[in-house]
Coordinates of N, CA and C in Angstrom, one line a residue:
Chain A
X1 N -9.5 11.1 -2.0 CA -10.2 10.7 -3.2 C -9.4 9.8 -4.1
X2 N -9.8 8.5 -4.3 CA -9.0 7.6 -5.0 C -9.0 7.9 -6.5
X3 N -7.9 7.7 -7.1 CA -7.7 7.9 -8.6 C -8.2 6.7 -9.4
X4 N -8.2 5.5 -8.8 CA -8.6 4.3 -9.5 C -9.9 3.9 -8.9
X5 N -10.8 3.5 -9.9 CA -12.2 3.1 -9.5 C -12.5 1.6 -9.6
X6 N -13.0 1.1 -8.5 CA -13.4 -0.3 -8.4 C -14.8 -0.4 -8.0
X7 N -15.5 -1.5 -8.3 CA -16.9 -1.7 -7.8 C -16.8 -1.9 -6.3
X8 N -17.8 -1.4 -5.5 CA -17.8 -1.5 -4.1 C -17.8 -2.9 -3.6
X9 N -18.5 -3.8 -4.3 CA -18.7 -5.2 -3.8 C -19.0 -6.1 -5.0
X10 N -18.6 -7.3 -4.8 CA -18.9 -8.4 -5.7 C -19.2 -9.6 -4.8
X11 N -20.0 -10.6 -5.3 CA -20.3 -11.8 -4.5 C -20.6 -12.9 -5.4
X12 N -20.4 -14.1 -4.9 CA -20.6 -15.4 -5.6 C -20.6 -16.5 -4.6
X13 N -21.2 -17.6 -5.1 CA -21.2 -18.8 -4.2 C -19.8 -19.5 -4.2
X14 N -19.6 -20.3 -3.2 CA -18.4 -21.1 -3.1 C -18.1 -21.9 -4.4
X15 N -16.9 -21.9 -4.9 CA -16.6 -22.6 -6.1 C -16.7 -21.8 -7.4
X16 N -17.5 -20.7 -7.3 CA -17.7 -19.9 -8.5 C -16.6 -18.9 -8.7
X17 N -16.7 -18.0 -9.7 CA -15.7 -17.1 -10.1 C -16.2 -15.7 -9.9
X18 N -15.3 -14.8 -9.5 CA -15.6 -13.3 -9.5 C -14.5 -12.6 -10.2
X19 N -14.9 -11.5 -10.7 CA -13.9 -10.6 -11.3 C -14.1 -9.2 -10.7
X20 N -13.0 -8.5 -10.6 CA -13.0 -7.1 -10.0 C -12.3 -6.2 -11.0
X21 N -13.0 -5.2 -11.4 CA -12.4 -4.2 -12.3 C -11.7 -3.1 -11.6
X22 N -10.8 -2.5 -12.3 CA -10.0 -1.3 -11.8 C -9.8 -0.4 -13.0
X23 N -10.4 0.8 -12.9 CA -10.3 1.7 -14.0 C -9.5 3.0 -13.6
X24 N -8.6 3.3 -14.5 CA -7.8 4.5 -14.3 C -7.6 5.4 -15.5
X25 N -6.4 5.8 -15.7 CA -6.1 6.7 -16.8 C -4.7 6.4 -17.4
X26 N -4.3 7.2 -18.4 CA -3.0 7.0 -19.0 C -1.8 7.3 -18.1
X27 N -2.0 8.1 -17.1 CA -0.9 8.5 -16.2 C -0.7 7.4 -15.2
X28 N -1.6 6.5 -15.0 CA -1.4 5.5 -14.0 C -1.4 4.1 -14.6
X29 N -2.6 3.5 -14.7 CA -2.7 2.1 -15.3 C -2.2 2.1 -16.7
X30 N -2.4 3.1 -17.5 CA -2.1 3.1 -18.9 C -0.6 3.0 -19.1
X31 N 0.2 3.4 -18.2 CA 1.7 3.4 -18.4 C 2.5 2.9 -17.3
X32 N 1.9 2.2 -16.4 CA 2.6 1.5 -15.3 C 2.0 0.2 -15.0
X33 N 2.8 -0.7 -14.3 CA 2.3 -2.0 -13.9 C 1.2 -1.8 -12.8
X34 N 0.3 -2.8 -12.8 CA -0.8 -2.8 -11.8 C -0.5 -3.9 -10.8
X35 N -0.8 -3.7 -9.6 CA -0.8 -4.7 -8.6 C -2.1 -4.9 -7.9
X36 N -2.3 -6.0 -7.3 CA -3.5 -6.3 -6.5 C -3.2 -6.8 -5.1
X37 N -4.0 -6.3 -4.2 CA -3.7 -6.6 -2.8 C -5.0 -7.1 -2.1
X38 N -4.8 -8.1 -1.2 CA -5.9 -8.6 -0.4 C -5.8 -8.1 1.0
X39 N -6.9 -7.6 1.6 CA -6.7 -7.0 2.9 C -7.9 -7.5 3.8
X40 N -7.5 -8.2 4.8 CA -8.4 -8.5 5.9 C -8.3 -7.5 7.0
X41 N -9.4 -7.0 7.5 CA -9.3 -6.0 8.6 C -8.4 -6.4 9.7
X42 N -7.6 -5.5 10.2 CA -6.7 -5.8 11.3 C -5.5 -6.6 11.0
X43 N -5.3 -6.8 9.7 CA -4.1 -7.6 9.3 C -3.3 -6.7 8.3
X44 N -2.1 -7.2 8.0 CA -1.3 -6.5 6.9 C -1.8 -6.9 5.5
X45 N -2.0 -5.9 4.6 CA -2.4 -6.3 3.3 C -1.4 -7.3 2.7
X46 N -1.9 -8.1 1.7 CA -1.1 -9.1 1.1 C -1.0 -8.9 -0.4
X47 N 0.2 -9.0 -1.0 CA 0.3 -8.8 -2.4 C -0.2 -10.1 -3.1
X48 N -1.1 -9.9 -4.0 CA -1.6 -11.1 -4.8 C -1.1 -11.2 -6.2
X49 N -1.0 -10.0 -6.9 CA -0.6 -9.9 -8.2 C 0.3 -8.7 -8.4
X50 N 1.4 -8.9 -9.2 CA 2.3 -7.8 -9.5 C 2.6 -7.8 -11.0
X51 N 3.1 -6.7 -11.5 CA 3.4 -6.6 -12.9 C 2.2 -7.0 -13.8
X52 N 1.0 -6.6 -13.4 CA -0.3 -6.9 -14.1 C -0.8 -8.3 -14.0
X53 N 0.1 -9.3 -14.1 CA -0.5 -10.7 -14.1 C 0.4 -11.7 -13.5
X54 N 1.4 -11.3 -12.7 CA 2.3 -12.3 -12.1 C 1.9 -12.5 -10.6
X55 N 2.1 -13.7 -10.2 CA 1.8 -14.1 -8.8 C 3.0 -14.3 -8.0
X56 N 3.1 -13.7 -6.8 CA 4.3 -14.0 -5.9 C 4.2 -15.5 -5.5
X57 N 5.3 -16.0 -5.1 CA 5.3 -17.4 -4.6 C 4.4 -17.6 -3.4
X58 N 3.6 -18.7 -3.5 CA 2.7 -18.9 -2.4 C 1.2 -18.5 -2.7
X59 N 1.1 -17.7 -3.8 CA -0.3 -17.3 -4.1 C -0.8 -18.3 -5.1
X60 N -2.0 -18.9 -4.8 CA -2.5 -19.9 -5.7 C -2.9 -19.4 -7.1
X61 N -2.9 -20.3 -8.0 CA -3.3 -19.8 -9.4 C -4.8 -19.6 -9.6
X62 N -5.5 -19.7 -8.5 CA -6.9 -19.3 -8.6 C -7.1 -17.7 -8.7
X63 N -6.0 -17.1 -8.4 CA -5.9 -15.6 -8.6 C -5.2 -15.3 -9.8
X64 N -5.8 -14.4 -10.7 CA -5.2 -14.0 -11.9 C -5.4 -12.5 -12.2
X65 N -4.5 -11.9 -13.0 CA -4.7 -10.5 -13.3 C -4.5 -10.3 -14.7
X66 N -5.1 -9.2 -15.2 CA -4.9 -8.8 -16.6 C -5.0 -7.3 -16.7
X67 N -4.5 -6.7 -17.8 CA -4.6 -5.3 -18.0 C -4.8 -5.0 -19.5
X68 N -5.7 -4.0 -19.7 CA -5.9 -3.6 -21.1 C -6.1 -2.1 -21.1
X69 N -5.2 -1.4 -21.8 CA -5.3 0.1 -21.8 C -5.3 0.7 -20.4
X70 N -6.3 1.4 -20.0 CA -6.3 2.0 -18.7 C -7.2 1.3 -17.7
X71 N -7.4 0.0 -18.0 CA -8.2 -0.8 -17.0 C -7.5 -2.1 -16.7
X72 N -7.8 -2.6 -15.6 CA -7.2 -3.9 -15.1 C -8.3 -4.7 -14.5
X73 N -8.1 -6.0 -14.4 CA -9.1 -6.9 -13.8 C -8.4 -8.0 -13.0
X74 N -8.9 -8.3 -11.8 CA -8.5 -9.4 -10.9 C -9.6 -10.4 -11.0
X75 N -9.2 -11.7 -11.3 CA -10.1 -12.8 -11.3 C -9.8 -13.7 -10.1
X76 N -10.8 -14.2 -9.5 CA -10.7 -15.2 -8.5 C -11.6 -16.4 -8.8
X77 N -11.0 -17.6 -9.1 CA -11.8 -18.7 -9.4 C -11.9 -19.7 -8.2
X78 N -12.8 -20.6 -8.2 CA -12.9 -21.6 -7.1 C -13.0 -20.9 -5.8
X79 N -14.0 -19.9 -5.7 CA -14.1 -19.1 -4.6 C -14.2 -19.9 -3.3
X80 N -13.5 -19.4 -2.3 CA -13.5 -20.1 -0.9 C -13.9 -19.0 0.1
X81 N -14.4 -19.6 1.2 CA -14.8 -18.6 2.3 C -13.7 -17.8 2.8
X82 N -12.5 -18.3 2.7 CA -11.3 -17.6 3.1 C -10.9 -16.5 2.2
X83 N -11.6 -16.4 1.1 CA -11.3 -15.3 0.1 C -12.1 -14.0 0.5
X84 N -13.0 -14.1 1.5 CA -13.8 -13.0 1.9 C -12.8 -11.9 2.5
X85 N -12.7 -10.8 1.8 CA -11.8 -9.8 2.2 C -12.0 -8.5 1.3
X86 N -11.3 -7.5 1.5 CA -11.3 -6.3 0.7 C -10.1 -6.4 -0.3
X87 N -10.3 -6.1 -1.5 CA -9.3 -6.2 -2.6 C -9.1 -4.8 -3.2
X88 N -7.8 -4.5 -3.4 CA -7.4 -3.2 -3.9 C -6.4 -3.3 -5.1
X89 N -6.6 -2.5 -6.1 CA -5.6 -2.4 -7.1 C -4.7 -1.2 -6.7
X90 N -3.5 -1.2 -7.3 CA -2.6 -0.2 -6.9 C -1.6 0.0 -8.0
X91 N -1.1 1.2 -8.2 CA 0.0 1.4 -9.2 C 0.6 2.8 -8.9
X92 N 1.5 3.2 -9.8 CA 2.2 4.5 -9.6 C 1.5 5.4 -10.6
X93 N 1.3 6.7 -10.2 CA 0.8 7.7 -11.1 C 1.9 8.6 -11.5
X94 N 2.3 8.6 -12.8 CA 3.5 9.3 -13.3 C 3.2 10.8 -13.3
X95 N 2.0 11.3 -13.4 CA 1.7 12.7 -13.4 C 1.7 13.3 -12.0
X96 N 1.2 12.5 -11.1 CA 1.1 12.9 -9.7 C 2.5 12.7 -8.9
X97 N 3.3 11.8 -9.5 CA 4.5 11.3 -8.8 C 4.0 10.8 -7.4
X98 N 3.1 9.9 -7.5 CA 2.5 9.4 -6.2 C 2.0 7.9 -6.5
X99 N 2.0 7.2 -5.4 CA 1.3 5.9 -5.5 C -0.2 6.1 -5.4
X100 N -1.0 5.2 -6.0 CA -2.4 5.4 -6.0 C -3.0 4.0 -5.8
X101 N -4.1 4.0 -5.1 CA -4.9 2.7 -4.9 C -6.3 2.9 -5.4
X102 N -6.9 1.8 -5.7 CA -8.3 1.8 -6.1 C -9.2 2.0 -4.9
X103 N -10.5 2.2 -5.1 CA -11.4 2.5 -4.0 C -11.7 1.3 -3.2
X104 N -11.3 0.1 -3.6 CA -11.5 -1.1 -2.9 C -12.8 -1.9 -3.2
X105 N -12.7 -3.2 -3.2 CA -13.9 -4.0 -3.5 C -14.0 -5.1 -2.4
X106 N -15.2 -5.2 -1.8 CA -15.4 -6.2 -0.8 C -16.0 -7.5 -1.5
X107 N -15.3 -8.6 -1.3 CA -15.7 -9.9 -1.9 C -16.5 -10.6 -0.8
X108 N -17.7 -11.0 -1.1 CA -18.5 -11.8 -0.2 C -18.8 -13.2 -0.9
X109 N -18.6 -14.2 -0.1 CA -18.8 -15.6 -0.5 C -20.2 -16.0 0.1
X110 N -21.2 -16.2 -0.8 CA -22.5 -16.4 -0.4 C -22.8 -17.8 0.3
Chain B
X1 N 13.3 -14.0 7.5 CA 12.2 -13.6 6.8 C 12.0 -12.1 7.0
X2 N 11.3 -11.5 6.0 CA 11.1 -10.0 6.1 C 10.2 -9.7 7.2
X3 N 10.6 -8.7 8.0 CA 9.7 -8.2 9.0 C 9.7 -6.7 9.0
X4 N 8.5 -6.1 9.1 CA 8.4 -4.7 9.3 C 7.5 -4.4 10.5
X5 N 8.0 -3.7 11.4 CA 7.3 -3.4 12.7 C 7.2 -1.9 12.9
X6 N 6.0 -1.5 12.9 CA 5.7 0.0 13.1 C 5.5 0.2 14.6
X7 N 5.8 1.4 15.0 CA 5.6 1.8 16.4 C 5.4 3.4 16.4
X8 N 4.9 3.9 17.5 CA 4.8 5.3 17.7 C 3.4 5.8 17.6
X9 N 2.4 5.0 17.3 CA 1.1 5.5 17.2 C 0.5 5.8 18.6
X10 N -0.6 6.5 18.6 CA -1.3 6.8 19.8 C -2.3 7.9 19.6
X11 N -2.8 8.4 20.7 CA -3.8 9.5 20.6 C -3.1 10.9 20.8
X12 N -3.4 11.8 19.9 CA -2.8 13.1 19.9 C -3.8 14.1 19.6
X13 N -3.7 15.3 20.1 CA -4.6 16.4 19.9 C -4.4 17.0 18.5
X14 N -5.5 17.6 17.9 CA -5.3 18.3 16.6 C -4.3 19.4 16.8
X15 N -3.4 19.5 15.7 CA -2.4 20.5 15.7 C -1.1 20.1 16.3
X16 N -1.1 19.0 17.0 CA 0.1 18.5 17.6 C 0.9 17.6 16.6
X17 N 2.0 17.0 17.1 CA 2.9 16.2 16.3 C 3.1 14.8 16.8
X18 N 3.5 13.9 15.9 CA 3.7 12.5 16.3 C 4.8 12.0 15.4
X19 N 5.6 11.1 15.9 CA 6.6 10.5 15.0 C 6.5 9.0 15.0
X20 N 6.2 8.4 13.8 CA 6.1 7.0 13.7 C 7.5 6.4 13.3
X21 N 7.7 5.2 13.7 CA 8.9 4.4 13.3 C 8.5 3.1 12.6
X22 N 9.4 2.6 11.8 CA 9.2 1.3 11.2 C 10.6 0.6 11.2
X23 N 10.7 -0.5 12.0 CA 11.9 -1.3 12.1 C 11.9 -2.4 11.1
X24 N 12.9 -2.5 10.2 CA 12.9 -3.5 9.2 C 14.0 -4.5 9.4
X25 N 13.7 -5.7 9.0 CA 14.7 -6.8 9.1 C 14.4 -7.9 8.1
X26 N 15.4 -8.7 7.8 CA 15.3 -9.9 6.9 C 15.5 -9.6 5.5
X27 N 16.0 -8.4 5.1 CA 16.3 -8.0 3.8 C 17.4 -6.9 3.8
X28 N 18.0 -6.6 2.6 CA 19.0 -5.6 2.5 C 18.3 -4.2 2.4
X29 N 18.0 -3.7 3.6 CA 17.2 -2.5 3.8 C 17.6 -1.3 2.9
X30 N 18.9 -1.1 2.8 CA 19.5 0.0 2.1 C 19.3 0.0 0.6
X31 N 18.8 -1.2 0.1 CA 18.6 -1.3 -1.4 C 17.2 -1.1 -1.8
X32 N 16.3 -0.8 -0.9 CA 14.9 -0.7 -1.3 C 14.2 0.6 -0.9
X33 N 13.4 1.1 -1.8 CA 12.5 2.2 -1.5 C 11.5 1.7 -0.5
X34 N 10.9 2.6 0.3 CA 9.9 2.2 1.3 C 8.8 3.2 1.2
X35 N 7.6 2.7 1.7 CA 6.4 3.5 1.6 C 5.7 3.6 3.0
X36 N 4.9 4.6 3.1 CA 3.8 4.6 4.2 C 2.5 4.6 3.5
X37 N 1.6 3.8 4.0 CA 0.2 3.7 3.5 C -0.7 3.8 4.7
X38 N -1.8 4.4 4.6 CA -2.7 4.5 5.7 C -4.1 4.1 5.4
X39 N -4.9 3.7 6.4 CA -6.3 3.4 6.2 C -7.1 4.0 7.3
X40 N -7.9 5.0 7.0 CA -8.8 5.6 8.0 C -9.9 4.7 8.3
X41 N -10.6 4.8 9.5 CA -11.7 3.9 9.9 C -12.8 3.9 8.8
X42 N -13.1 2.7 8.4 CA -14.2 2.6 7.4 C -13.8 3.0 6.0
X43 N -12.6 3.3 5.7 CA -12.2 3.8 4.4 C -11.2 2.8 3.8
X44 N -10.8 3.1 2.5 CA -9.8 2.3 1.8 C -8.4 2.6 2.1
X45 N -7.5 1.9 1.4 CA -6.1 2.2 1.5 C -5.8 3.5 0.9
X46 N -4.9 4.3 1.5 CA -4.4 5.6 0.9 C -2.9 5.6 1.0
X47 N -2.3 5.8 -0.1 CA -0.8 5.9 -0.2 C -0.5 7.3 0.4
X48 N 0.6 7.3 1.3 CA 1.0 8.5 2.0 C 2.3 9.1 1.4
X49 N 3.3 8.2 1.3 CA 4.6 8.8 1.0 C 5.6 7.6 0.6
X50 N 6.6 8.0 -0.1 CA 7.7 7.1 -0.5 C 9.0 7.8 -0.3
X51 N 10.0 6.9 0.1 CA 11.4 7.4 0.2 C 12.3 6.5 -0.6
X52 N 13.2 7.0 -1.4 CA 14.1 6.2 -2.2 C 15.0 5.4 -1.3
X53 N 15.7 4.4 -1.9 CA 16.5 3.5 -1.2 C 17.6 4.3 -0.4
X54 N 18.1 5.4 -1.0 CA 19.2 6.1 -0.4 C 18.7 7.4 0.4
X55 N 17.4 7.6 0.4 CA 16.8 8.7 1.1 C 16.8 10.1 0.4
X56 N 17.3 10.0 -0.9 CA 17.5 11.3 -1.6 C 16.2 11.8 -2.3
X57 N 15.3 10.9 -2.6 CA 14.0 11.2 -3.2 C 12.9 10.9 -2.3
X58 N 12.0 11.8 -2.2 CA 10.8 11.6 -1.4 C 9.6 12.2 -2.2
X59 N 8.5 11.5 -2.1 CA 7.2 12.0 -2.7 C 6.1 11.8 -1.7
X60 N 5.2 12.8 -1.7 CA 4.1 12.7 -0.7 C 2.8 12.9 -1.4
X61 N 1.7 12.3 -0.7 CA 0.4 12.6 -1.2 C 0.0 14.0 -0.9
X62 N -0.8 14.6 -1.7 CA -1.2 16.0 -1.5 C -1.8 16.2 -0.1
X63 N -2.5 15.2 0.4 CA -3.1 15.4 1.7 C -2.2 15.6 2.9
X64 N -0.9 15.2 2.7 CA 0.0 15.3 3.8 C 1.2 16.2 3.5
X65 N 1.3 16.7 2.2 CA 2.4 17.4 1.8 C 2.6 18.7 2.6
X66 N 3.8 19.0 3.0 CA 4.1 20.1 3.9 C 3.9 19.9 5.3
X67 N 3.2 18.8 5.7 CA 3.0 18.5 7.1 C 3.8 17.3 7.6
X68 N 3.9 16.3 6.7 CA 4.6 15.0 7.0 C 6.0 15.0 6.4
X69 N 7.0 14.4 7.1 CA 8.3 14.3 6.6 C 8.8 12.8 6.8
X70 N 9.2 12.2 5.7 CA 9.6 10.8 5.6 C 11.1 10.8 5.6
X71 N 11.7 10.0 6.5 CA 13.2 9.9 6.5 C 13.5 8.4 6.8
X72 N 14.8 8.1 6.7 CA 15.3 6.8 6.9 C 16.7 6.8 7.5
X73 N 17.0 5.8 8.3 CA 18.4 5.6 8.8 C 18.8 4.2 8.3
X74 N 19.6 4.2 7.3 CA 20.0 2.9 6.7 C 21.0 2.2 7.6
X75 N 21.6 2.9 8.5 CA 22.6 2.2 9.4 C 21.8 1.5 10.5
X76 N 20.5 1.9 10.7 CA 19.7 1.2 11.8 C 18.5 0.5 11.2
X77 N 18.4 0.4 9.9 CA 17.3 -0.3 9.2 C 15.9 0.3 9.7
X78 N 15.8 1.6 9.8 CA 14.6 2.1 10.4 C 14.1 3.3 9.5
X79 N 12.8 3.4 9.5 CA 12.1 4.5 8.8 C 11.4 5.3 9.9
X80 N 11.2 6.6 9.5 CA 10.6 7.5 10.4 C 9.6 8.4 9.6
X81 N 8.4 8.6 10.2 CA 7.4 9.5 9.6 C 7.1 10.6 10.6
X82 N 7.6 11.8 10.4 CA 7.3 12.9 11.3 C 6.0 13.5 10.8
X83 N 5.0 13.5 11.7 CA 3.7 14.1 11.3 C 3.5 15.3 12.2
X84 N 3.4 16.4 11.5 CA 3.1 17.7 12.2 C 1.7 18.2 11.8
X85 N 1.2 19.2 12.6 CA -0.1 19.8 12.3 C -1.1 18.8 12.1
X86 N -1.2 17.8 12.9 CA -2.2 16.7 12.7 C -3.6 17.2 12.7
X87 N -4.4 16.5 11.9 CA -5.8 16.9 11.8 C -6.6 15.6 12.1
X88 N -7.9 15.8 12.3 CA -8.8 14.7 12.6 C -8.8 13.7 11.5
X89 N -8.7 14.2 10.2 CA -8.7 13.2 9.1 C -7.4 12.5 8.9
X90 N -6.4 12.7 9.7 CA -5.2 11.9 9.7 C -5.4 10.7 10.5
X91 N -6.5 10.5 11.2 CA -6.7 9.3 12.0 C -6.8 8.1 11.1
X92 N -5.9 7.2 11.4 CA -5.8 6.0 10.5 C -4.9 5.0 11.1
X93 N -4.9 3.8 10.6 CA -3.8 2.8 10.8 C -2.8 3.1 9.8
X94 N -1.5 3.3 10.2 CA -0.4 3.6 9.3 C 0.4 2.3 9.1
X95 N 0.6 1.9 7.8 CA 1.4 0.8 7.5 C 2.7 1.3 6.8
X96 N 3.9 0.6 7.1 CA 5.0 0.8 6.3 C 5.0 -0.4 5.3
X97 N 5.5 -0.2 4.1 CA 5.5 -1.2 3.1 C 6.8 -1.2 2.3
X98 N 7.3 -2.3 1.9 CA 8.5 -2.4 1.2 C 8.3 -2.5 -0.4
X99 N 9.1 -1.7 -1.1 CA 9.0 -1.8 -2.5 C 9.6 -3.1 -3.0
X100 N 9.0 -3.7 -4.1 CA 9.4 -5.0 -4.5 C 10.7 -5.1 -5.1
X101 N 11.0 -4.0 -6.0 CA 12.3 -4.1 -6.8 C 13.4 -3.2 -6.1
X102 N 14.6 -3.7 -6.2 CA 15.7 -3.0 -5.7 C 16.0 -1.7 -6.5
X103 N 16.4 -0.7 -5.8 CA 16.9 0.6 -6.5 C 15.8 1.1 -7.4
X104 N 14.6 0.9 -7.1 CA 13.5 1.4 -7.9 C 12.3 1.8 -7.1
X105 N 11.3 2.4 -7.7 CA 10.1 2.7 -7.0 C 9.0 2.7 -7.9
X106 N 7.8 2.6 -7.4 CA 6.6 2.6 -8.3 C 6.2 1.2 -8.8
X107 N 6.8 0.2 -8.2 CA 6.3 -1.2 -8.6 C 5.3 -1.7 -7.6
X108 N 5.6 -2.7 -6.9 CA 4.6 -3.3 -6.0 C 5.1 -3.2 -4.5
X109 N 4.2 -3.4 -3.6 CA 4.6 -3.5 -2.2 C 4.5 -5.0 -1.8
X110 N 5.6 -5.6 -1.7 CA 5.6 -7.0 -1.4 C 5.5 -7.4 0.0
X111 N 5.9 -6.5 0.9 CA 5.8 -6.8 2.4 C 5.2 -5.6 3.1
X112 N 4.4 -5.9 4.0 CA 3.8 -4.8 4.8 C 3.9 -5.1 6.3
X113 N 3.9 -4.1 7.1 CA 3.9 -4.2 8.5 C 2.4 -4.4 9.0
X114 N 2.3 -4.7 10.3 CA 0.9 -4.9 10.9 C 0.2 -3.6 11.1
X115 N 0.9 -2.5 11.1 CA 0.3 -1.2 11.2 C 0.3 -0.6 12.7
X116 N 0.2 0.7 12.8 CA 0.1 1.3 14.1 C -1.0 2.4 14.0
X117 N -1.8 2.5 15.0 CA -3.0 3.3 14.9 C -2.7 4.7 15.5
X118 N -3.0 5.7 14.7 CA -2.9 7.1 15.1 C -4.3 7.7 15.2
X119 N -4.6 8.2 16.3 CA -5.9 8.8 16.6 C -5.7 10.3 16.9
X120 N -6.3 11.2 16.1 CA -6.2 12.6 16.3 C -7.5 13.1 16.8
X121 N -7.6 13.5 18.1 CA -8.8 13.9 18.7 C -8.5 14.7 20.0
X122 N -9.5 15.6 20.2 CA -9.3 16.5 21.4 C -9.9 15.9 22.6

């Protein structure tokens, strides 16, 4: 049972923007950095955002992250067919002493 | 370049044991905490366990606590996940993942392996 809650799916047309929310609590998002991962079935997950809003090298600026209180948001602009994947938020939960992931969101490009 | 290669997956009967390995290369292995993450069929990512850079600290998800043991051999750049008393709900692809920051844990996973499939079935 995931500690972080995400919408099951979001969709938009090519070129449009989608946002994915991630809701947690003070023991996880509220007091730790959030990360976002892109996962295509059968492949290794890829880090998109770390430390709430930073992008690793090679990740285009179409991907952005933000955090406010116990919630975080991933934004994807200029949506492309290659962005169709599952997206997960993740962080550390200080009360559980455990890593936690969101429930996952499937992005569909219409 | 960083490479993480898991091995040891397969089909195992409920109640039996299995040991997974993860061979690491392309970075200073002994300086980084490492994780196991799994994904059951049709489900999302589930964090399994972490081991500190020096192997002295380990934390586990409640779902595997007392059954799984995470260890590392820094002389061989290899991780091990000993899985005992396996259950059907342990069926998943198991990924090893590297902590982003040196000598720390709880940040991000910047590199992941391709995963190894564990199927628990009679």
